Short mmCIF file of C-alpha atoms in Angstrom, two decimals:
data_model
loop_
_atom_site.label_atom_id
_atom_site.label_comp_id
_atom_site.label_asym_id
_atom_site.label_seq_id
_atom_site.Cartn_x
_atom_site.Cartn_y
_atom_site.Cartn_z
CA MET A 228 0.13 0.18 0.11
CA PRO A 229 1.12 3.79 -0.63
CA PRO A 230 1.96 6.28 1.93
CA GLU A 231 -0.67 8.72 2.11
CA PRO A 232 -0.28 11.66 0.02
CA GLU A 233 -0.39 13.80 3.98
CA GLU A 234 2.64 11.31 4.79
CA HIS A 235 5.87 12.98 4.14
CA PHE A 236 9.30 11.57 4.29
CA TYR A 237 12.15 13.58 5.63
CA PRO A 238 15.56 12.03 5.03
CA ALA A 239 17.83 15.19 6.60
CA VAL A 240 15.22 15.09 9.45
CA THR A 241 15.34 11.04 10.05
CA SER A 242 19.26 11.54 9.92
CA VAL A 243 19.26 14.50 12.35
CA SER A 244 17.14 11.94 14.77
CA LEU A 245 19.15 8.76 14.48
CA ALA A 246 22.42 10.64 15.05
CA ALA A 247 21.28 12.36 18.07
CA GLU A 248 19.80 8.45 19.01
CA ALA A 249 22.83 7.10 18.11
CA ALA A 250 24.88 9.78 20.31
CA LEU A 251 22.66 9.08 23.03
CA LEU A 252 23.00 5.44 23.20
CA GLU A 253 26.79 5.66 23.06
CA ALA A 254 27.06 8.06 26.36
CA ARG A 255 24.69 5.08 27.79
CA VAL A 256 27.45 2.63 26.81
CA ARG A 257 30.15 4.93 28.32
CA MET A 258 28.46 5.52 31.39
CA LEU A 259 27.74 1.40 31.93
CA GLN A 260 31.52 0.36 31.21
CA GLU A 261 32.72 2.89 33.77
CA GLU A 262 30.11 1.50 36.34
CA ILE A 263 31.07 -1.97 35.11
CA ASP A 264 34.97 -0.87 35.78
CA GLU A 265 33.52 0.41 39.27
CA THR A 266 31.93 -2.88 40.04
CA ASP A 267 34.95 -4.95 38.86
CA ALA A 268 37.29 -2.45 41.31
CA ARG A 269 34.73 -3.22 44.14
CA ILE A 270 34.62 -7.17 43.76
CA LYS A 271 38.23 -7.36 43.58
CA ALA A 272 38.86 -5.10 46.77
CA LEU A 273 36.09 -7.30 48.67
CA SER A 274 37.75 -10.71 47.54
CA GLY A 275 41.30 -9.06 48.69
CA THR A 276 40.03 -8.46 51.67
CA LEU A 277 37.91 -12.18 52.24
CA ARG A 278 41.30 -13.76 51.45
CA LEU A 279 43.22 -11.93 54.18
CA LEU A 280 40.11 -12.83 56.33
CA ARG A 281 40.59 -16.35 55.48
CA GLY A 282 44.44 -16.27 55.89
CA GLY A 283 46.05 -14.80 53.06
CA ALA A 284 46.35 -17.78 51.03
CA PRO A 285 44.83 -18.29 47.34
CA THR A 286 43.03 -21.41 47.15
CA SER A 287 44.16 -23.32 44.56
CA ALA A 288 41.67 -22.56 41.90
CA GLU A 289 42.50 -18.70 42.40
CA SER A 290 45.60 -17.26 40.95
CA PRO A 291 48.15 -14.83 43.12
CA ASP A 292 45.74 -11.81 42.03
CA GLY A 293 43.01 -13.55 43.81
CA GLU A 294 41.09 -14.02 40.07
CA ARG A 295 39.22 -17.71 39.54
CA ARG A 296 41.11 -19.70 36.71
CA CYS A 297 39.66 -22.59 35.40
CA GLU A 298 41.27 -26.03 36.32
CA SER A 299 42.32 -28.24 32.85
CA SER A 300 41.95 -31.89 33.94
CA GLY A 301 45.07 -32.87 31.00
#
């Protein structure tokens, strides 16, 4: 069905609108990445504190920096 005669397609307006939406999404992605980085830092700090409370030695499934690692069976 063809568009109604009153409906107009304005490519310039659509482009500006999409560019503005893309800019907002990019800003949101940056904010979320910063929040993820902050959360990661907090997790690492808490992991260090818990390790100290347990006696300081990492378990066999942890690397020296406290991160979990996969054990290979081969």
